[in-house]
Every structure is written in structure tokens, then in C-alpha cells.
Amino acid sequence: MGLSTKQLEKLLTLPLFKGLTQAEAAAFFEVANASSARSGAVLFKEDADGDSLVIVLSGEVQVTRRGVELARIGANSVLGEMSIVGPGEKRSASATALTDLDLLTVPARRVQELLKANNLAALKVVANVATVLRSRLAMINEKFVDSLGGKGKKREELADFGRILNSWDF
């Protein structure tokens, strides 16, 4: 799919695509599919195969996990970024259109092919995903520590959590 220069410029303002040149972005989005969804449509369900990165161009999406609302995201937001990190990822949440949507979808399989070919655009996007995940993990760590309070058994639970976070067995 060929995107206009204006569309590419807009996408390059999103944190996930930070640092890409227009030429790199054009190559990355070459296989993207434009689509729309009506209000109420389920974009994907929790635990489904993570087969694509979804960019919300317009509209609003509700993100839920186990029926609990995690977020409402709007235009110029990204869903499914974990699906491009590695094959076999499952969706961690469900996404439902709250309004009519315009979407851009990038197949995860294609991003994996680009990564295997050492494509600079794909490598930059995955590096940006790592940066976002680092920030999210730091925030989760803080909330976790705050919730434990650091006393008695909770201190032991915190130490166990620390060992898990420092494990590179995956």
C-alpha cells in the first residue's frame, strides 16, 4: 500500500516510528492495509494470536483485559506492538471500537521478515518498542513496590519478584 507523504509524516510523529526516515517508513508501511471498523466491532480478543500491529488513524478504541477497561485510546495510537517483537505472541487484551474507526494494519509476519533481513526501519521500530516496554516495566515496578509496602512477608514477595525480573530464562 502506498501512503502519501502527508500520511507518512503523520505516522513519523508517533513514538513507535521515531527516528525513521520517510524512505524507511515508506518501505515499512509498504505492506500495510488500510481498513475501517464500525462502532462496536471487536478488533481482536484477548489471547488471540497477535498477528498484526494496528494503528488507529481516527476514532476511539476501548482496551480491556478480563472484562476490565485498561484504556481508551484515540487517533494516532498503536495497538498490538508486542505482536511484532516475536512470533507466537498472544494478545494481552481485547480491543473494541467505541466509534467508527480508520485503521492501518501491518502484518507481524512481514515485520519478522524485515527483521530477519536486518531491515533498518524494522530494527528501529523494535528498538522503539523496547523503549516503551522499559518505561512501562519501570512504572509497573513502582506500583508493585508501593502496593507491597516492604514489610515482612511482602518483603519476601518483592525479593521473589526481583529474581523473576532478573531472570533471562525465556
PDB file of C-alpha atoms in Angstrom:
ATOM      1  CA  MET A   1       0.000   0.000   0.000  1.00  0.00           C
ATOM      2  CA  GLY A   2       1.437   3.351  -0.936  1.00  0.00           C
ATOM      3  CA  LEU A   3       0.902   6.064   1.656  1.00  0.00           C
ATOM      4  CA  SER A   4       1.038   9.738   0.794  1.00  0.00           C
ATOM      5  CA  THR A   5       3.870  11.919   2.042  1.00  0.00           C
ATOM      6  CA  LYS A   6       1.414  13.625   4.390  1.00  0.00           C
ATOM      7  CA  GLN A   7       0.288  10.266   5.838  1.00  0.00           C
ATOM      8  CA  LEU A   8       3.900   9.153   6.320  1.00  0.00           C
ATOM      9  CA  GLU A   9       4.784  12.436   8.027  1.00  0.00           C
ATOM     10  CA  LYS A  10       1.883  11.941  10.453  1.00  0.00           C
ATOM     11  CA  LEU A  11       2.962   8.362  11.225  1.00  0.00           C
ATOM     12  CA  LEU A  12       6.530   9.523  11.848  1.00  0.00           C
ATOM     13  CA  THR A  13       5.267  11.686  14.725  1.00  0.00           C
ATOM     14  CA  LEU A  14       4.200   8.551  16.641  1.00  0.00           C
ATOM     15  CA  PRO A  15       6.730   7.364  19.252  1.00  0.00           C
ATOM     16  CA  LEU A  16       6.810   3.867  17.755  1.00  0.00           C
ATOM     17  CA  PHE A  17       8.178   5.227  14.489  1.00  0.00           C
ATOM     18  CA  LYS A  18      10.594   7.759  15.987  1.00  0.00           C
ATOM     19  CA  GLY A  19      13.856   8.008  14.082  1.00  0.00           C
ATOM     20  CA  LEU A  20      12.630   6.542  10.797  1.00  0.00           C
ATOM     21  CA  THR A  21      13.294   8.475   7.625  1.00  0.00           C
ATOM     22  CA  GLN A  22      10.462   8.912   5.143  1.00  0.00           C
ATOM     23  CA  ALA A  23      12.083   6.336   2.871  1.00  0.00           C
ATOM     24  CA  GLU A  24      12.363   3.819   5.729  1.00  0.00           C
ATOM     25  CA  ALA A  25       8.763   4.462   6.753  1.00  0.00           C
ATOM     26  CA  ALA A  26       7.585   4.036   3.168  1.00  0.00           C
ATOM     27  CA  ALA A  27       9.305   0.638   2.996  1.00  0.00           C
ATOM     28  CA  PHE A  28       7.980  -0.412   6.413  1.00  0.00           C
ATOM     29  CA  PHE A  29       4.387   0.514   5.536  1.00  0.00           C
ATOM     30  CA  GLU A  30       4.545  -0.908   2.013  1.00  0.00           C
ATOM     31  CA  VAL A  31       2.565  -3.960   3.164  1.00  0.00           C
ATOM     32  CA  ALA A  32       0.185  -2.084   5.456  1.00  0.00           C
ATOM     33  CA  ASN A  33      -3.535  -2.484   4.917  1.00  0.00           C
ATOM     34  CA  ALA A  34      -5.958   0.391   5.343  1.00  0.00           C
ATOM     35  CA  SER A  35      -9.351  -0.551   6.753  1.00  0.00           C
ATOM     36  CA  SER A  36     -12.255   0.744   8.752  1.00  0.00           C
ATOM     37  CA  ALA A  37     -14.380  -0.632  11.563  1.00  0.00           C
ATOM     38  CA  ARG A  38     -17.823   0.303  12.790  1.00  0.00           C
ATOM     39  CA  SER A  39     -18.598   1.264  16.361  1.00  0.00           C
ATOM     40  CA  GLY A  40     -18.919  -1.896  18.458  1.00  0.00           C
ATOM     41  CA  ALA A  41     -16.651  -4.004  16.257  1.00  0.00           C
ATOM     42  CA  VAL A  42     -14.149  -6.215  18.067  1.00  0.00           C
ATOM     43  CA  LEU A  43     -10.716  -5.588  16.565  1.00  0.00           C
ATOM     44  CA  PHE A  44      -9.174  -8.525  18.418  1.00  0.00           C
ATOM     45  CA  LYS A  45      -9.740 -10.607  21.530  1.00  0.00           C
ATOM     46  CA  GLU A  46      -7.504 -11.306  24.489  1.00  0.00           C
ATOM     47  CA  ASP A  47      -5.409 -14.483  23.992  1.00  0.00           C
ATOM     48  CA  ALA A  48      -5.936 -14.470  20.214  1.00  0.00           C
ATOM     49  CA  ASP A  49      -2.864 -14.751  18.020  1.00  0.00           C
ATOM     50  CA  GLY A  50      -1.033 -11.446  17.786  1.00  0.00           C
ATOM     51  CA  ASP A  51      -0.816 -11.297  14.032  1.00  0.00           C
ATOM     52  CA  SER A  52      -0.541  -7.562  13.403  1.00  0.00           C
ATOM     53  CA  LEU A  53       0.327  -4.104  14.557  1.00  0.00           C
ATOM     54  CA  VAL A  54      -2.730  -1.823  14.400  1.00  0.00           C
ATOM     55  CA  ILE A  55      -2.549   1.956  14.095  1.00  0.00           C
ATOM     56  CA  VAL A  56      -5.708   3.903  14.906  1.00  0.00           C
ATOM     57  CA  LEU A  57      -5.876   6.748  12.393  1.00  0.00           C
ATOM     58  CA  SER A  58      -9.222   8.081  13.615  1.00  0.00           C
ATOM     59  CA  GLY A  59     -11.804   7.136  16.212  1.00  0.00           C
ATOM     60  CA  GLU A  60     -11.675   5.692  19.725  1.00  0.00           C
ATOM     61  CA  VAL A  61     -10.911   2.161  20.953  1.00  0.00           C
ATOM     62  CA  GLN A  62     -11.569   0.544  24.323  1.00  0.00           C
ATOM     63  CA  VAL A  63      -8.857  -1.832  25.549  1.00  0.00           C
ATOM     64  CA  THR A  64      -9.942  -4.430  28.126  1.00  0.00           C
ATOM     65  CA  ARG A  65      -8.417  -7.381  29.931  1.00  0.00           C
ATOM     66  CA  ARG A  66     -10.642  -9.943  31.629  1.00  0.00           C
ATOM     67  CA  GLY A  67     -13.540  -7.546  31.113  1.00  0.00           C
ATOM     68  CA  VAL A  68     -11.823  -4.660  32.917  1.00  0.00           C
ATOM     69  CA  GLU A  69     -11.175  -1.480  30.983  1.00  0.00           C
ATOM     70  CA  LEU A  70      -7.455  -0.732  30.831  1.00  0.00           C
ATOM     71  CA  ALA A  71      -7.547   2.233  28.493  1.00  0.00           C
ATOM     72  CA  ARG A  72      -9.362   4.228  25.884  1.00  0.00           C
ATOM     73  CA  ILE A  73      -7.159   5.245  23.028  1.00  0.00           C
ATOM     74  CA  GLY A  74      -7.786   7.561  20.146  1.00  0.00           C
ATOM     75  CA  ALA A  75      -6.373   8.669  16.843  1.00  0.00           C
ATOM     76  CA  ASN A  76      -2.667   8.207  16.242  1.00  0.00           C
ATOM     77  CA  SER A  77      -2.387   5.412  18.784  1.00  0.00           C
ATOM     78  CA  VAL A  78      -0.875   1.976  18.316  1.00  0.00           C
ATOM     79  CA  LEU A  79      -2.214  -1.429  19.371  1.00  0.00           C
ATOM     80  CA  GLY A  80      -0.541  -4.818  19.197  1.00  0.00           C
ATOM     81  CA  GLU A  81       3.065  -3.674  19.303  1.00  0.00           C
ATOM     82  CA  MET A  82       4.057  -6.890  21.088  1.00  0.00           C
ATOM     83  CA  SER A  83       2.982  -8.901  18.055  1.00  0.00           C
ATOM     84  CA  ILE A  84       5.931  -7.586  16.053  1.00  0.00           C
ATOM     85  CA  VAL A  85       8.546  -8.435  18.706  1.00  0.00           C
ATOM     86  CA  GLY A  86       8.408 -12.175  18.180  1.00  0.00           C
ATOM     87  CA  PRO A  87       6.366 -14.877  16.524  1.00  0.00           C
ATOM     88  CA  GLY A  88       3.681 -16.631  18.517  1.00  0.00           C
ATOM     89  CA  GLU A  89       2.728 -13.700  20.727  1.00  0.00           C
ATOM     90  CA  LYS A  90      -0.812 -13.762  22.088  1.00  0.00           C
ATOM     91  CA  ARG A  91      -2.931 -10.657  22.517  1.00  0.00           C
ATOM     92  CA  SER A  92      -2.731  -9.470  26.122  1.00  0.00           C
ATOM     93  CA  ALA A  93      -6.041  -7.604  25.888  1.00  0.00           C
ATOM     94  CA  SER A  94      -9.148  -7.144  23.774  1.00  0.00           C
ATOM     95  CA  ALA A  95      -9.800  -4.086  21.634  1.00  0.00           C
ATOM     96  CA  THR A  96     -13.279  -2.852  20.716  1.00  0.00           C
ATOM     97  CA  ALA A  97     -14.276   0.136  18.577  1.00  0.00           C
ATOM     98  CA  LEU A  98     -16.135   2.753  20.606  1.00  0.00           C
ATOM     99  CA  THR A  99     -16.663   4.850  17.484  1.00  0.00           C
ATOM    100  CA  ASP A 100     -16.233   4.271  13.775  1.00  0.00           C
ATOM    101  CA  LEU A 101     -12.522   3.770  13.059  1.00  0.00           C
ATOM    102  CA  ASP A 102      -9.990   4.220  10.304  1.00  0.00           C
ATOM    103  CA  LEU A 103      -7.107   1.800  10.771  1.00  0.00           C
ATOM    104  CA  LEU A 104      -3.776   0.861   9.316  1.00  0.00           C
ATOM    105  CA  THR A 105      -2.640  -2.723   9.918  1.00  0.00           C
ATOM    106  CA  VAL A 106       0.897  -4.062   9.491  1.00  0.00           C
ATOM    107  CA  PRO A 107       1.175  -7.871   9.447  1.00  0.00           C
ATOM    108  CA  ALA A 108       3.539  -9.153  12.165  1.00  0.00           C
ATOM    109  CA  ARG A 109       4.799 -11.839   9.770  1.00  0.00           C
ATOM    110  CA  ARG A 110       6.049  -9.121   7.425  1.00  0.00           C
ATOM    111  CA  VAL A 111       7.843  -7.280  10.229  1.00  0.00           C
ATOM    112  CA  GLN A 112       9.524 -10.557  11.239  1.00  0.00           C
ATOM    113  CA  GLU A 113      10.716 -10.999   7.637  1.00  0.00           C
ATOM    114  CA  LEU A 114      12.129  -7.479   7.645  1.00  0.00           C
ATOM    115  CA  LEU A 115      13.914  -8.141  10.953  1.00  0.00           C
ATOM    116  CA  LYS A 116      15.492 -11.339   9.606  1.00  0.00           C
ATOM    117  CA  ALA A 117      16.761  -9.307   6.652  1.00  0.00           C
ATOM    118  CA  ASN A 118      18.242  -6.713   9.062  1.00  0.00           C
ATOM    119  CA  ASN A 119      15.956  -4.020   7.677  1.00  0.00           C
ATOM    120  CA  LEU A 120      16.884  -0.763   9.399  1.00  0.00           C
ATOM    121  CA  ALA A 121      13.293   0.504   9.651  1.00  0.00           C
ATOM    122  CA  ALA A 122      12.091  -2.690  11.358  1.00  0.00           C
ATOM    123  CA  LEU A 123      15.090  -2.651  13.716  1.00  0.00           C
ATOM    124  CA  LYS A 124      14.342   0.968  14.674  1.00  0.00           C
ATOM    125  CA  VAL A 125      10.674   0.154  15.322  1.00  0.00           C
ATOM    126  CA  VAL A 126      11.576  -2.805  17.561  1.00  0.00           C
ATOM    127  CA  ALA A 127      14.106  -0.627  19.414  1.00  0.00           C
ATOM    128  CA  ASN A 128      11.288   1.874  19.995  1.00  0.00           C
ATOM    129  CA  VAL A 129       9.044  -0.933  21.281  1.00  0.00           C
ATOM    130  CA  ALA A 130      11.826  -1.881  23.730  1.00  0.00           C
ATOM    131  CA  THR A 131      11.998   1.723  24.949  1.00  0.00           C
ATOM    132  CA  VAL A 132       8.238   1.823  25.540  1.00  0.00           C
ATOM    133  CA  LEU A 133       8.320  -1.536  27.338  1.00  0.00           C
ATOM    134  CA  ARG A 134      11.180  -0.364  29.554  1.00  0.00           C
ATOM    135  CA  SER A 135       9.128   2.647  30.615  1.00  0.00           C
ATOM    136  CA  ARG A 136       6.051   0.514  31.253  1.00  0.00           C
ATOM    137  CA  LEU A 137       8.033  -2.001  33.291  1.00  0.00           C
ATOM    138  CA  ALA A 138       9.576   0.761  35.418  1.00  0.00           C
ATOM    139  CA  MET A 139       6.089   2.119  36.117  1.00  0.00           C
ATOM    140  CA  ILE A 140       4.764  -1.356  36.992  1.00  0.00           C
ATOM    141  CA  ASN A 141       7.735  -1.934  39.306  1.00  0.00           C
ATOM    142  CA  GLU A 142       6.976   1.284  41.173  1.00  0.00           C
ATOM    143  CA  LYS A 143       3.309   0.401  41.551  1.00  0.00           C
ATOM    144  CA  PHE A 144       4.223  -3.090  42.712  1.00  0.00           C
ATOM    145  CA  VAL A 145       6.675  -1.818  45.320  1.00  0.00           C
ATOM    146  CA  ASP A 146       4.126   0.728  46.539  1.00  0.00           C
ATOM    147  CA  SER A 147       1.485  -1.989  46.871  1.00  0.00           C
ATOM    148  CA  LEU A 148       3.756  -4.236  48.971  1.00  0.00           C
ATOM    149  CA  GLY A 149       4.915  -1.612  51.431  1.00  0.00           C
ATOM    150  CA  GLY A 150       8.153  -3.531  52.147  1.00  0.00           C
ATOM    151  CA  LYS A 151       7.168  -5.309  55.414  1.00  0.00           C
ATOM    152  CA  GLY A 152       7.576  -8.957  56.478  1.00  0.00           C
ATOM    153  CA  LYS A 153       6.140 -11.457  54.006  1.00  0.00           C
ATOM    154  CA  LYS A 154       5.643  -8.687  51.463  1.00  0.00           C
ATOM    155  CA  ARG A 155       9.389  -8.021  51.528  1.00  0.00           C
ATOM    156  CA  GLU A 156       9.954 -11.713  50.621  1.00  0.00           C
ATOM    157  CA  GLU A 157       7.411 -11.431  47.786  1.00  0.00           C
ATOM    158  CA  LEU A 158       9.264  -8.385  46.495  1.00  0.00           C
ATOM    159  CA  ALA A 159      12.574 -10.294  46.552  1.00  0.00           C
ATOM    160  CA  ASP A 160      10.924 -13.152  44.598  1.00  0.00           C
ATOM    161  CA  PHE A 161       9.602 -10.648  42.077  1.00  0.00           C
ATOM    162  CA  GLY A 162      13.103  -9.179  41.737  1.00  0.00           C
ATOM    163  CA  ARG A 163      14.531 -12.615  40.960  1.00  0.00           C
ATOM    164  CA  ILE A 164      11.874 -13.138  38.294  1.00  0.00           C
ATOM    165  CA  LEU A 165      12.627  -9.788  36.683  1.00  0.00           C
ATOM    166  CA  ASN A 166      16.329 -10.527  36.601  1.00  0.00           C
ATOM    167  CA  SER A 167      15.904 -13.960  35.030  1.00  0.00           C
ATOM    168  CA  TRP A 168      16.895 -14.249  31.391  1.00  0.00           C
ATOM    169  CA  ASP A 169      15.413 -17.736  31.001  1.00  0.00           C
ATOM    170  CA  PHE A 170      12.762 -17.422  28.328  1.00  0.00           C
TER     171      PHE A 170
END
